[in-house]
Amino acid sequence: MAATATVMTVDGEMVDNLRKAINDCADRGLQHASKWAAELLAAVSPTKRRARQDLSFVSSTSARTGPPAASLPPVSFPPPHPHAPLASAVDARVPPEELALECDEEDVLSAGMANFRCREFARAAHTLSACGSTRGRFLWLYSQYLASEKTALRDWNKLDMDRSQPAVPVNPNLLTLYETATSLKNATDPWILFLRGLLLYRLNRREEAIECSLLSLQRYLWNWSAWDILSNLINDGEELFSLLPLLPIPSTHPLVHLFQIRTLNALHQPSDNELGLCDRLLGPDNFPRSLWIMSLRANVLYHLHDFPAAEQQFEKILKIDPCRIDDIDVYSNILYVTENRLTLSKLAHDFLTLDKDRPEVCCLVGNHYSLRAEHEKAIRYFKRATQLDRTYLSAWTLMGHEYVEMKNSHAAIEAYRRAVDVNRKDYRAWYGLGQAYELLNMHQYALHYYQHATALRPYDVRLWQAQGASYQEMGRLREAIECLKRALLGADANEVAIALKLAGLHTDLDETSDAVAYHRRVIDISCAMLKPVAEWARSAMYVAQYHYVLDGGDLELARDLLEKVAGSNSEDADSAADLLKKVKGAITRKEGPEAEGVKEESSVDIER
């Protein structure tokens, strides 16, 4: 069960660990992890960066913690699992003999790293093949892996436009490399464990990859590449929260928060809780100047569909660092949705000048052309993005959207299928496939893909509506009603379009009383929002007609509704006036016998 705990803040030891991680990751060719650590360290306040505290994380002396800011809501954290491996249970110090071996091989390691940084991976592997140190063996094996990935990609590209081309590049050397990694004498080194986890992840051996990643993090916490792999191995939010207690550090640690936010962003499932975590991490006791965490926060807002707030967050990021390309594609998506043509155009011009060979920039320019309805130019830039990075999911998905706009369903399906091959956990590609098959009037196929999307994002109103529309086209009205009812649960309280669809479906099934209930909902919401009568006149006519023909119907309600419609400028004003006369006549006839009954009763009383 989740418990509320004080949030751990950055202390001197964490600063030292970050500083060490910059060099440790860079020495092993993990450039992204090194860059992450450097950016995070630079975001810590100068006072803390200079601090040298003797506190130890998870020791007999508790780690320095600070209470959450008074303005922030409390956040719940799951308690650690009793059998979870603790980072403190392992001696992470490098043995003296290992240090001596590295020192002897320093010149060879430097030569190997020089080749590695020049992306000459096969040459780097050859240079490092005789190394016996743990770092040397890691670099040797990692270089072989990257060289084999490069060859697999080249062979895959040769099959372009060929029917025999597989969905993704196939690396036949993965199993051999994994067996080599497990046979090393230092196979329990955190970096070797990380590499084993990476190879298992690529081999789709998920449970083993999770285990290796957890063991690697137990021995070395600050390798963000290991956290990244672990995040990619998680399929949904429920799985994430069942994994958190198994991590080698408490759930109040900043690293756990970063991991949680990053994972839920990747799954498109963040909540207000993750927004609160971002605000804590950006607090003065943690990483107040971290552009990376600010970007995480902007992504959370984007997935929560709070586009104005997300736009403001990205504006703040670019004001601090106008050359930051990371996540610029997400910012362009927001500007596209809000139809901010001017800002999107300026952004596309500026970043195209900055670096035209980054896939994020190509995606940004593609969105710019898409908003101008220049779909062919947009597709050209989205294709360029996929050529630069075959795993760039957003470009495949957006390319599919462009083909849908051009009514080219077959090309759209191909683009969406590529997106699904890259990441089966992204609901947008599944939803796009459903839309493409809808264009082809293949509603059974469309429904199949909509159901996949809904399973990944069960609270998305649009997905339930799409399912309902498919069921309706297939003549399965009862299932359509159930889907739209589910959509109505997650919709805005003032939503009327779904209620109107439900009313229409109940009418088609001759369930008039249920249809009237939804029409009444439309009328009540419209009146509360002071909408013009013309917008809800049809619903008013339906309800009035129902009560007019119903035995014992509410004729007064029918009269009130018809009077409003008849006095409006809606298309139904004349019909409402005609029906109003009939309703008034019915009221008069109903009141006649009642009046006679009152007279007779009065005369009897007098006689008595």
Coordinates of C-alpha atoms in Angstrom, one line a residue:
M1 CA 0.0 0.0 0.0
A2 CA 1.3 3.5 -0.9
A3 CA 2.5 5.7 2.0
T4 CA 3.3 9.4 2.2
A5 CA 6.9 10.1 3.0
T6 CA 9.2 13.0 3.1
V7 CA 10.8 13.7 -0.3
M8 CA 14.6 13.2 -0.4
T9 CA 16.5 16.2 -1.6
V10 CA 19.8 16.6 -3.4
D11 CA 22.8 16.4 -1.0
G12 CA 26.5 16.6 -1.3
E13 CA 27.0 12.9 -2.0
M14 CA 24.5 13.0 -4.8
V15 CA 26.4 15.9 -6.3
D16 CA 29.6 13.8 -6.1
N17 CA 27.9 10.8 -7.7
L18 CA 26.7 12.9 -10.5
R19 CA 30.1 14.4 -11.1
K20 CA 31.6 10.9 -11.1
A21 CA 28.9 9.6 -13.5
I22 CA 29.8 12.2 -16.1
N23 CA 33.3 10.8 -16.4
D24 CA 32.4 7.1 -15.8
C25 CA 29.7 7.1 -18.6
A26 CA 31.9 9.1 -21.0
D27 CA 34.8 6.7 -20.5
R28 CA 32.5 3.9 -21.6
G29 CA 31.1 5.6 -24.7
L30 CA 27.7 6.3 -23.0
Q31 CA 27.5 9.8 -24.3
H32 CA 23.8 10.4 -23.6
A33 CA 24.1 9.2 -20.0
S34 CA 27.1 11.5 -19.6
K35 CA 25.3 14.4 -21.0
W36 CA 22.3 13.7 -18.8
A37 CA 24.5 13.7 -15.7
A38 CA 26.3 16.9 -16.7
E39 CA 23.1 18.8 -17.4
L40 CA 21.6 17.6 -14.1
L41 CA 24.7 18.6 -12.1
A42 CA 24.7 22.0 -13.7
A43 CA 21.1 22.5 -12.5
V44 CA 22.0 22.0 -8.9
S45 CA 22.5 25.2 -6.9
P46 CA 26.2 26.4 -6.8
T47 CA 26.2 26.1 -3.0
K48 CA 25.4 22.4 -3.1
R49 CA 27.8 21.8 -5.9
R50 CA 30.6 23.1 -3.7
A51 CA 29.5 21.2 -0.7
R52 CA 31.4 18.1 0.4
Q53 CA 29.3 16.2 2.9
D54 CA 30.2 12.9 4.5
L55 CA 26.6 11.7 4.5
S56 CA 26.0 8.4 2.9
F57 CA 22.9 7.3 1.1
V58 CA 21.1 4.4 2.9
S59 CA 23.5 3.9 5.8
S60 CA 23.2 4.0 9.6
T61 CA 23.0 7.7 9.3
S62 CA 19.8 8.6 7.4
A63 CA 20.1 10.6 4.2
R64 CA 19.4 14.3 4.5
T65 CA 15.8 14.9 3.6
G66 CA 13.6 18.0 3.5
P67 CA 9.9 18.4 3.8
P68 CA 7.9 19.1 0.7
A69 CA 7.2 22.8 -0.1
A70 CA 4.1 24.0 1.6
S71 CA 2.4 25.0 -1.7
L72 CA 2.8 21.5 -3.2
P73 CA 0.2 18.7 -2.6
P74 CA 1.4 15.5 -0.9
V75 CA 2.5 12.7 -3.1
S76 CA 2.2 9.0 -2.2
F77 CA 5.0 6.5 -2.7
P78 CA 4.9 2.7 -2.5
P79 CA 6.9 1.1 0.3
P80 CA 10.0 -0.9 -0.7
H81 CA 9.7 -4.6 -1.3
P82 CA 11.2 -6.6 1.6
H83 CA 13.4 -8.6 -0.9
A84 CA 14.4 -5.7 -3.1
P85 CA 18.2 -5.5 -3.5
L86 CA 19.6 -2.4 -1.8
A87 CA 22.3 -0.3 -3.4
S88 CA 24.1 -0.2 0.0
A89 CA 24.4 -4.1 0.0
V90 CA 27.1 -4.1 -2.7
D91 CA 30.6 -2.7 -2.4
A92 CA 30.8 -0.5 -5.5
R93 CA 34.4 0.4 -5.0
V94 CA 36.8 -0.7 -7.8
P95 CA 39.3 -3.2 -6.5
P96 CA 43.0 -2.0 -6.4
E97 CA 44.1 -4.7 -8.9
E98 CA 41.5 -3.6 -11.4
L99 CA 42.7 0.0 -11.0
A100 CA 46.3 -1.1 -11.6
L101 CA 45.2 -3.1 -14.8
E102 CA 43.3 0.0 -16.1
C103 CA 46.4 2.1 -15.5
D104 CA 48.6 -0.3 -17.5
E105 CA 46.1 -0.3 -20.4
E106 CA 45.4 3.5 -20.3
D107 CA 47.1 4.2 -23.6
V108 CA 45.3 1.4 -25.4
L109 CA 42.0 2.4 -23.9
S110 CA 42.6 6.0 -25.0
A111 CA 43.3 4.8 -28.6
G112 CA 40.2 2.6 -28.6
M113 CA 38.0 5.5 -27.3
A114 CA 39.4 7.8 -29.9
N115 CA 38.2 5.4 -32.6
F116 CA 34.9 5.0 -30.8
R117 CA 34.3 8.7 -30.7
C118 CA 34.9 8.8 -34.5
R119 CA 32.2 6.1 -34.8
E120 CA 34.8 3.7 -36.1
F121 CA 33.3 0.9 -34.0
A122 CA 34.9 -2.1 -35.7
R123 CA 38.3 -0.5 -35.5
A124 CA 37.7 0.4 -31.8
A125 CA 36.8 -3.3 -31.1
H126 CA 40.0 -4.5 -32.8
T127 CA 42.1 -2.0 -30.9
L128 CA 40.6 -3.1 -27.5
S129 CA 40.5 -6.8 -28.2
A130 CA 43.6 -7.6 -26.0
C131 CA 42.4 -5.5 -23.0
G132 CA 41.8 -7.4 -19.8
S133 CA 40.4 -4.7 -17.6
T134 CA 36.7 -4.5 -17.0
R135 CA 36.4 -1.1 -18.7
G136 CA 38.4 -2.5 -21.7
R137 CA 36.2 -5.6 -22.0
F138 CA 33.1 -3.5 -21.8
L139 CA 34.3 -1.1 -24.5
W140 CA 35.4 -4.0 -26.7
L141 CA 32.0 -5.7 -26.5
Y142 CA 30.0 -2.5 -26.7
S143 CA 32.0 -1.5 -29.8
Q144 CA 31.2 -4.9 -31.4
Y145 CA 27.5 -4.4 -30.7
L146 CA 27.5 -0.9 -32.2
A147 CA 29.4 -2.1 -35.3
S148 CA 27.0 -5.0 -35.8
E149 CA 24.0 -2.6 -35.4
K150 CA 25.6 -0.3 -38.1
T151 CA 26.0 -3.3 -40.4
A152 CA 22.4 -4.5 -39.8
L153 CA 21.1 -1.0 -40.6
R154 CA 23.1 -0.8 -43.8
D155 CA 21.9 -4.3 -45.0
W156 CA 18.3 -3.3 -44.1
N157 CA 18.6 -0.1 -46.1
K158 CA 19.7 -2.1 -49.1
L159 CA 16.3 -3.8 -49.1
D160 CA 14.4 -0.5 -49.3
M161 CA 11.3 -0.8 -51.6
D162 CA 11.8 -4.6 -51.6
R163 CA 9.0 -6.9 -50.4
S164 CA 11.5 -9.0 -48.5
Q165 CA 12.6 -6.1 -46.3
P166 CA 11.8 -6.9 -42.6
A167 CA 9.9 -4.4 -40.5
V168 CA 13.0 -3.5 -38.6
P169 CA 16.8 -4.2 -39.1
V170 CA 17.8 -7.6 -37.9
N171 CA 21.1 -8.0 -36.1
P172 CA 22.1 -11.7 -36.3
N173 CA 25.0 -11.2 -33.9
L174 CA 23.0 -10.3 -30.8
L175 CA 22.9 -13.8 -29.3
T176 CA 26.6 -14.4 -29.8
L177 CA 27.4 -11.0 -28.2
Y178 CA 25.2 -11.9 -25.2
E179 CA 26.9 -15.3 -24.7
T180 CA 30.2 -13.5 -24.8
A181 CA 29.0 -11.0 -22.2
T182 CA 27.9 -13.8 -19.8
S183 CA 31.2 -15.7 -20.2
L184 CA 33.4 -12.8 -19.1
K185 CA 35.1 -13.3 -15.7
N186 CA 33.8 -9.9 -14.6
A187 CA 30.2 -10.5 -15.7
T188 CA 28.8 -9.0 -12.4
D189 CA 30.4 -5.6 -13.1
P190 CA 27.6 -3.0 -13.3
W191 CA 28.6 -1.9 -16.8
I192 CA 28.7 -5.5 -18.1
L193 CA 25.3 -6.1 -16.5
F194 CA 24.0 -3.0 -18.2
L195 CA 25.3 -4.3 -21.6
R196 CA 23.7 -7.7 -20.9
G197 CA 20.4 -6.0 -20.1
L198 CA 20.7 -4.0 -23.4
L199 CA 21.4 -7.2 -25.4
L200 CA 18.5 -9.1 -23.7
Y201 CA 16.2 -6.1 -24.4
R202 CA 17.2 -6.3 -28.1
L203 CA 16.6 -10.1 -28.0
N204 CA 13.1 -9.5 -26.6
R205 CA 13.9 -11.5 -23.5
R206 CA 12.1 -9.1 -21.3
E207 CA 12.1 -10.6 -17.8
E208 CA 15.8 -11.3 -18.0
A209 CA 16.5 -7.8 -19.3
I210 CA 14.6 -6.3 -16.3
E211 CA 16.6 -8.5 -13.9
C212 CA 20.0 -7.5 -15.4
S213 CA 19.0 -3.8 -15.4
L214 CA 18.0 -3.9 -11.7
L215 CA 21.3 -5.7 -10.8
S216 CA 23.3 -3.1 -12.8
L217 CA 21.5 -0.2 -10.9
Q218 CA 22.1 -1.9 -7.6
R219 CA 25.8 -1.7 -8.3
Y220 CA 25.8 1.7 -10.1
L221 CA 22.8 4.0 -9.7
W222 CA 23.8 7.0 -11.8
N223 CA 24.0 5.3 -15.2
W224 CA 20.9 6.9 -16.9
S225 CA 21.2 4.5 -19.9
A226 CA 20.3 1.6 -17.5
W227 CA 17.2 3.5 -16.3
D228 CA 16.3 4.2 -19.9
I229 CA 16.4 0.5 -20.8
L230 CA 14.4 -0.4 -17.7
S231 CA 11.8 2.3 -18.7
N232 CA 11.5 0.9 -22.3
L233 CA 10.8 -2.6 -20.9
I234 CA 7.7 -1.5 -19.0
N235 CA 4.4 -2.0 -20.8
D236 CA 1.9 0.0 -18.7
G237 CA 1.5 2.1 -15.6
E238 CA 0.4 -0.8 -13.4
E239 CA 3.6 -2.7 -14.2
L240 CA 5.6 0.4 -13.4
F241 CA 4.1 0.8 -10.0
S242 CA 4.6 -2.9 -9.2
L243 CA 8.3 -2.5 -10.2
L244 CA 9.0 0.6 -8.0
P245 CA 9.3 -1.3 -4.7
L246 CA 11.9 -3.6 -6.3
L247 CA 14.3 -0.7 -7.1
P248 CA 17.5 -0.6 -5.1
I249 CA 16.7 2.8 -3.6
P250 CA 13.7 4.3 -1.7
S251 CA 10.8 5.6 -3.8
T252 CA 11.5 9.1 -2.4
H253 CA 14.8 9.3 -4.2
P254 CA 15.0 11.9 -7.0
L255 CA 16.2 9.2 -9.5
V256 CA 13.0 7.2 -8.9
H257 CA 10.9 10.3 -9.5
L258 CA 12.8 11.0 -12.8
F259 CA 12.3 7.3 -13.8
Q260 CA 8.6 7.4 -13.0
I261 CA 7.9 10.6 -15.0
R262 CA 10.0 9.5 -18.0
T263 CA 8.3 6.1 -18.1
L264 CA 4.7 7.5 -17.9
N265 CA 5.5 10.1 -20.5
A266 CA 6.7 7.4 -22.8
L267 CA 3.5 5.5 -22.1
H268 CA 1.4 8.6 -22.7
Q269 CA -0.1 8.1 -19.2
P270 CA 1.2 10.8 -16.8
S271 CA -1.2 12.3 -14.3
D272 CA -1.3 15.3 -12.0
N273 CA 0.8 13.3 -9.6
E274 CA 3.7 13.4 -12.1
L275 CA 3.2 17.1 -12.5
G276 CA 3.6 17.4 -8.7
L277 CA 6.8 15.4 -8.8
C278 CA 8.2 17.7 -11.6
D279 CA 7.5 20.7 -9.4
R280 CA 9.3 19.1 -6.5
L281 CA 12.3 18.2 -8.6
L282 CA 12.5 21.8 -9.8
G283 CA 12.3 23.1 -6.3
P284 CA 15.3 25.0 -4.8
D285 CA 16.5 21.9 -2.9
N286 CA 16.8 19.8 -6.0
F287 CA 17.4 20.8 -9.6
P288 CA 15.9 24.3 -9.9
R289 CA 17.6 25.1 -13.2
S290 CA 17.2 21.8 -15.0
L291 CA 16.0 22.2 -18.6
W292 CA 15.7 18.4 -18.8
I293 CA 13.2 18.3 -16.0
M294 CA 11.4 21.4 -17.3
S295 CA 11.1 19.5 -20.6
L296 CA 9.7 16.5 -18.7
R297 CA 7.1 18.8 -17.1
A298 CA 6.2 20.2 -20.5
N299 CA 5.7 16.7 -21.8
V300 CA 3.4 15.9 -18.9
L301 CA 1.3 18.9 -19.6
Y302 CA 1.2 18.0 -23.3
H303 CA -0.1 14.5 -22.5
L304 CA -2.6 16.0 -20.1
H305 CA -3.8 18.2 -23.0
D306 CA -3.1 21.4 -21.1
F307 CA -1.6 23.0 -24.2
P308 CA -1.4 26.6 -23.0
A309 CA 0.6 25.6 -19.9
A310 CA 2.8 23.3 -22.0
E311 CA 3.5 26.1 -24.5
Q312 CA 4.5 28.4 -21.7
Q313 CA 6.9 25.8 -20.3
F314 CA 8.6 25.4 -23.7
E315 CA 8.8 29.1 -24.1
K316 CA 10.6 29.3 -20.8
I317 CA 13.0 26.6 -21.8
L318 CA 13.9 28.3 -25.1
K319 CA 14.3 31.6 -23.4
I320 CA 17.0 30.0 -21.2
D321 CA 18.6 28.0 -24.0
P322 CA 17.4 29.0 -27.5
C323 CA 19.6 26.3 -29.1
R324 CA 18.1 23.3 -27.3
I325 CA 16.7 20.9 -29.9
D326 CA 15.6 18.1 -27.6
D327 CA 11.8 17.8 -27.5
I328 CA 11.4 20.6 -30.0
D329 CA 9.2 18.3 -32.0
V330 CA 6.7 18.0 -29.1
Y331 CA 6.6 21.8 -28.9
S332 CA 5.8 21.9 -32.6
N333 CA 3.0 19.5 -32.0
I334 CA 1.5 21.9 -29.4
L335 CA 1.8 24.9 -31.8
Y336 CA 0.2 22.8 -34.5
V337 CA -2.8 21.8 -32.3
T338 CA -3.2 25.4 -31.1
E339 CA -2.8 26.7 -34.7
N340 CA -0.1 29.1 -33.7
R341 CA 1.2 29.6 -37.2
L342 CA 3.4 32.6 -36.5
T343 CA 5.4 31.0 -33.7
L344 CA 5.7 27.7 -35.6
S345 CA 6.9 29.4 -38.7
K346 CA 9.6 31.3 -36.8
L347 CA 10.7 28.2 -34.9
A348 CA 11.0 26.2 -38.1
H349 CA 13.1 28.9 -39.7
D350 CA 15.4 29.3 -36.7
F351 CA 16.0 25.6 -36.1
L352 CA 16.4 24.7 -39.7
T353 CA 19.3 27.1 -39.7
L354 CA 20.6 25.7 -36.5
D355 CA 20.7 22.0 -37.5
K356 CA 18.8 20.7 -40.5
D357 CA 20.0 17.1 -39.9
R358 CA 18.3 16.4 -36.6
P359 CA 15.1 14.3 -36.9
E360 CA 13.4 16.6 -34.3
V361 CA 14.0 19.6 -36.6
C362 CA 12.7 17.8 -39.7
C363 CA 9.6 16.9 -37.7
L364 CA 9.2 20.6 -36.7
V365 CA 9.4 21.7 -40.3
G366 CA 7.0 19.0 -41.3
N367 CA 4.4 20.3 -38.8
H368 CA 5.0 23.8 -40.2
Y369 CA 4.1 22.7 -43.7
S370 CA 1.2 20.6 -42.5
L371 CA -0.4 23.5 -40.8
R372 CA -0.2 25.4 -44.1
A373 CA -1.9 22.4 -45.8
E374 CA 1.2 21.7 -47.9
H375 CA 1.0 18.0 -47.2
E376 CA 3.5 16.8 -49.9
K377 CA 6.2 19.1 -48.4
A378 CA 5.3 17.9 -44.9
I379 CA 5.7 14.3 -46.0
R380 CA 9.1 15.0 -47.5
Y381 CA 10.4 16.3 -44.1
F382 CA 8.8 13.5 -42.1
K383 CA 10.5 11.0 -44.5
R384 CA 13.8 12.8 -44.0
A385 CA 13.3 12.4 -40.2
T386 CA 12.8 8.6 -40.6
Q387 CA 15.9 8.4 -42.8
L388 CA 18.0 10.1 -40.1
D389 CA 16.5 7.8 -37.4
R390 CA 14.5 4.7 -38.3
T391 CA 13.2 4.5 -34.7
Y392 CA 11.8 8.0 -34.7
L393 CA 8.2 7.2 -33.9
S394 CA 6.7 10.6 -34.2
A395 CA 7.8 11.0 -37.8
W396 CA 6.2 7.7 -38.9
T397 CA 2.9 8.6 -37.1
L398 CA 2.8 12.2 -38.5
M399 CA 3.6 10.9 -42.0
G400 CA 0.6 8.6 -41.6
H401 CA -1.6 11.6 -40.6
E402 CA -0.5 13.5 -43.7
Y403 CA -1.4 10.6 -46.0
V404 CA -4.8 10.4 -44.3
E405 CA -5.3 14.1 -45.0
M406 CA -4.5 13.3 -48.7
K407 CA -6.9 10.4 -48.6
N408 CA -4.1 8.0 -49.5
S409 CA -5.1 5.2 -47.1
H410 CA -2.7 2.6 -48.3
A411 CA 0.4 4.8 -47.8
A412 CA -1.0 5.9 -44.4
I413 CA -1.4 2.3 -43.3
E414 CA 2.2 1.5 -44.3
A415 CA 3.5 4.5 -42.3
Y416 CA 1.4 3.6 -39.2
R417 CA 2.6 0.0 -39.4
R418 CA 6.2 1.2 -39.4
A419 CA 5.3 3.2 -36.3
V420 CA 3.8 0.2 -34.6
D421 CA 6.9 -1.8 -35.5
V422 CA 9.1 0.8 -33.7
N423 CA 6.9 0.9 -30.6
R424 CA 3.8 -1.2 -30.0
K425 CA 3.1 0.8 -26.8
D426 CA 2.2 4.0 -28.6
Y427 CA -1.5 4.4 -29.0
R428 CA -1.3 7.0 -31.7
A429 CA -0.1 4.6 -34.4
W430 CA -2.9 2.1 -33.5
Y431 CA -5.4 4.9 -33.6
G432 CA -4.1 6.1 -37.0
L433 CA -4.4 2.6 -38.4
G434 CA -8.0 2.6 -37.3
Q435 CA -8.7 5.9 -39.1
A436 CA -7.0 4.7 -42.3
Y437 CA -9.1 1.6 -42.4
E438 CA -12.2 3.7 -41.7
L439 CA -11.4 5.7 -44.9
L440 CA -11.5 2.3 -46.7
N441 CA -14.9 1.5 -45.1
M442 CA -13.2 -1.6 -43.5
H443 CA -14.9 -1.1 -40.2
Q444 CA -14.0 -4.5 -38.7
Y445 CA -10.3 -3.8 -39.2
A446 CA -10.7 -0.2 -37.9
L447 CA -12.4 -1.5 -34.8
H448 CA -9.6 -4.0 -34.1
Y449 CA -7.0 -1.2 -34.1
Y450 CA -9.2 1.1 -32.1
Q451 CA -9.4 -1.6 -29.4
H452 CA -5.6 -1.9 -29.4
A453 CA -5.4 1.9 -28.9
T454 CA -8.0 1.9 -26.2
A455 CA -6.2 -0.8 -24.3
L456 CA -3.1 1.4 -24.2
R457 CA -5.0 4.5 -23.2
P458 CA -8.3 3.5 -21.5
Y459 CA -9.4 7.0 -20.4
D460 CA -9.2 8.7 -23.8
V461 CA -12.6 9.8 -24.8
R462 CA -11.8 10.0 -28.6
L463 CA -10.8 6.3 -28.7
W464 CA -14.1 5.2 -27.2
Q465 CA -16.0 7.5 -29.6
A466 CA -14.1 6.0 -32.5
Q467 CA -15.0 2.5 -31.3
G468 CA -18.6 3.5 -31.0
A469 CA -18.6 4.9 -34.6
S470 CA -17.2 1.6 -35.9
Y471 CA -19.8 -0.4 -34.1
Q472 CA -22.5 1.9 -35.5
E473 CA -21.3 1.5 -39.1
M474 CA -21.3 -2.3 -38.6
G475 CA -24.9 -2.1 -37.3
R476 CA -24.0 -3.2 -33.8
L477 CA -25.9 -0.4 -32.1
R478 CA -25.9 -2.0 -28.6
E479 CA -22.1 -2.1 -28.5
A480 CA -21.9 1.4 -29.9
I481 CA -24.1 2.6 -27.0
E482 CA -21.8 1.0 -24.5
C483 CA -18.7 2.6 -26.0
L484 CA -20.3 6.0 -26.1
K485 CA -21.5 5.6 -22.4
R486 CA -17.9 4.9 -21.5
A487 CA -16.7 7.9 -23.5
L488 CA -19.3 10.1 -21.6
L489 CA -17.8 9.0 -18.3
G490 CA -14.4 10.6 -19.1
A491 CA -15.8 13.5 -21.1
D492 CA -16.2 17.1 -20.0
A493 CA -19.2 17.7 -17.8
N494 CA -20.6 20.1 -20.4
E495 CA -20.2 17.6 -23.3
V496 CA -23.3 17.4 -25.5
A497 CA -22.1 15.8 -28.8
I498 CA -21.8 12.4 -27.2
A499 CA -25.2 12.7 -25.5
L500 CA -26.8 13.6 -28.9
K501 CA -25.2 10.5 -30.5
L502 CA -26.5 8.3 -27.7
A503 CA -30.0 9.8 -28.1
G504 CA -29.9 9.0 -31.8
L505 CA -28.8 5.4 -31.2
H506 CA -31.6 4.8 -28.6
T507 CA -34.0 6.3 -31.1
D508 CA -32.8 3.8 -33.8
L509 CA -33.5 1.0 -31.3
D510 CA -37.0 2.4 -30.5
E511 CA -35.9 3.1 -26.9
T512 CA -37.6 6.4 -26.8
S513 CA -37.5 7.0 -23.0
D514 CA -33.7 6.6 -23.0
A515 CA -33.4 8.9 -26.0
V516 CA -35.5 11.5 -24.2
A517 CA -33.2 11.3 -21.1
Y518 CA -30.2 12.2 -23.2
H519 CA -32.0 15.0 -25.0
R520 CA -33.0 16.3 -21.6
R521 CA -29.3 16.3 -20.7
V522 CA -28.5 18.3 -23.8
I523 CA -31.2 20.8 -23.0
D524 CA -30.1 21.2 -19.3
I525 CA -26.4 21.7 -20.2
S526 CA -27.2 24.1 -23.1
C527 CA -29.4 26.2 -20.9
A528 CA -26.8 26.3 -18.1
M529 CA -24.2 27.4 -20.5
L530 CA -26.6 30.0 -22.0
K531 CA -26.3 28.6 -25.5
P532 CA -28.6 29.9 -28.3
V533 CA -31.9 28.0 -28.5
A534 CA -31.1 27.1 -32.1
E535 CA -28.3 24.8 -30.8
W536 CA -30.7 22.6 -28.7
A537 CA -34.0 23.2 -30.6
R538 CA -34.0 19.6 -32.1
S539 CA -33.7 18.1 -28.6
A540 CA -36.5 20.3 -27.3
M541 CA -38.7 19.3 -30.2
Y542 CA -38.0 15.6 -29.5
V543 CA -38.8 15.9 -25.8
A544 CA -42.0 17.9 -26.4
Q545 CA -43.2 15.5 -29.1
Y546 CA -42.6 12.6 -26.7
H547 CA -44.6 14.1 -23.9
Y548 CA -47.4 15.2 -26.3
V549 CA -48.0 11.6 -27.5
L550 CA -47.3 9.9 -24.2
D551 CA -50.2 8.9 -22.1
G552 CA -49.9 11.1 -19.0
G553 CA -47.0 13.0 -20.5
D554 CA -45.7 16.3 -19.0
L555 CA -47.6 18.7 -21.2
E556 CA -46.5 21.7 -19.2
L557 CA -42.8 20.9 -19.9
A558 CA -43.6 20.4 -23.6
R559 CA -45.4 23.7 -23.7
D560 CA -42.4 25.6 -22.0
L561 CA -39.9 24.0 -24.4
L562 CA -42.0 24.7 -27.5
E563 CA -42.6 28.3 -26.5
K564 CA -38.8 28.9 -26.3
V565 CA -38.2 27.2 -29.7
A566 CA -41.1 29.0 -31.4
G567 CA -39.9 32.3 -30.2
S568 CA -36.4 31.7 -31.5
N569 CA -34.8 32.1 -34.9
S570 CA -34.1 28.4 -35.3
E571 CA -35.1 26.3 -38.3
D572 CA -37.6 24.4 -36.1
A573 CA -39.5 27.6 -35.0
D574 CA -42.5 27.0 -37.4
S575 CA -42.8 23.3 -36.5
A576 CA -42.6 24.2 -32.9
A577 CA -45.4 26.8 -33.3
D578 CA -47.6 24.2 -34.9
L579 CA -46.9 21.6 -32.2
L580 CA -47.4 24.2 -29.5
K581 CA -51.0 24.8 -30.7
K582 CA -51.7 21.1 -30.4
V583 CA -50.1 20.9 -26.9
K584 CA -52.1 23.8 -25.7
G585 CA -55.2 22.2 -27.0
A586 CA -54.4 19.0 -25.2
I587 CA -53.8 20.9 -22.0
T588 CA -57.2 22.6 -22.3
R589 CA -58.9 19.3 -23.0
K590 CA -57.1 17.8 -20.0
E591 CA -58.1 20.7 -17.7
G592 CA -61.8 20.6 -18.9
P593 CA -62.8 17.3 -17.2
E594 CA -60.7 18.2 -14.2
A595 CA -62.7 21.4 -13.8
E596 CA -66.0 19.6 -14.2
G597 CA -65.0 17.1 -11.5
V598 CA -64.2 20.0 -9.2
K599 CA -67.6 21.6 -9.8
E600 CA -69.5 18.3 -9.2
E601 CA -67.6 17.7 -6.0
S602 CA -68.4 21.2 -4.7
S603 CA -72.1 20.7 -5.4
V604 CA -72.2 17.5 -3.5
D605 CA -70.6 19.2 -0.5
I606 CA -73.2 21.9 -0.6
E607 CA -76.1 19.4 -0.7
R608 CA -74.7 17.6 2.4

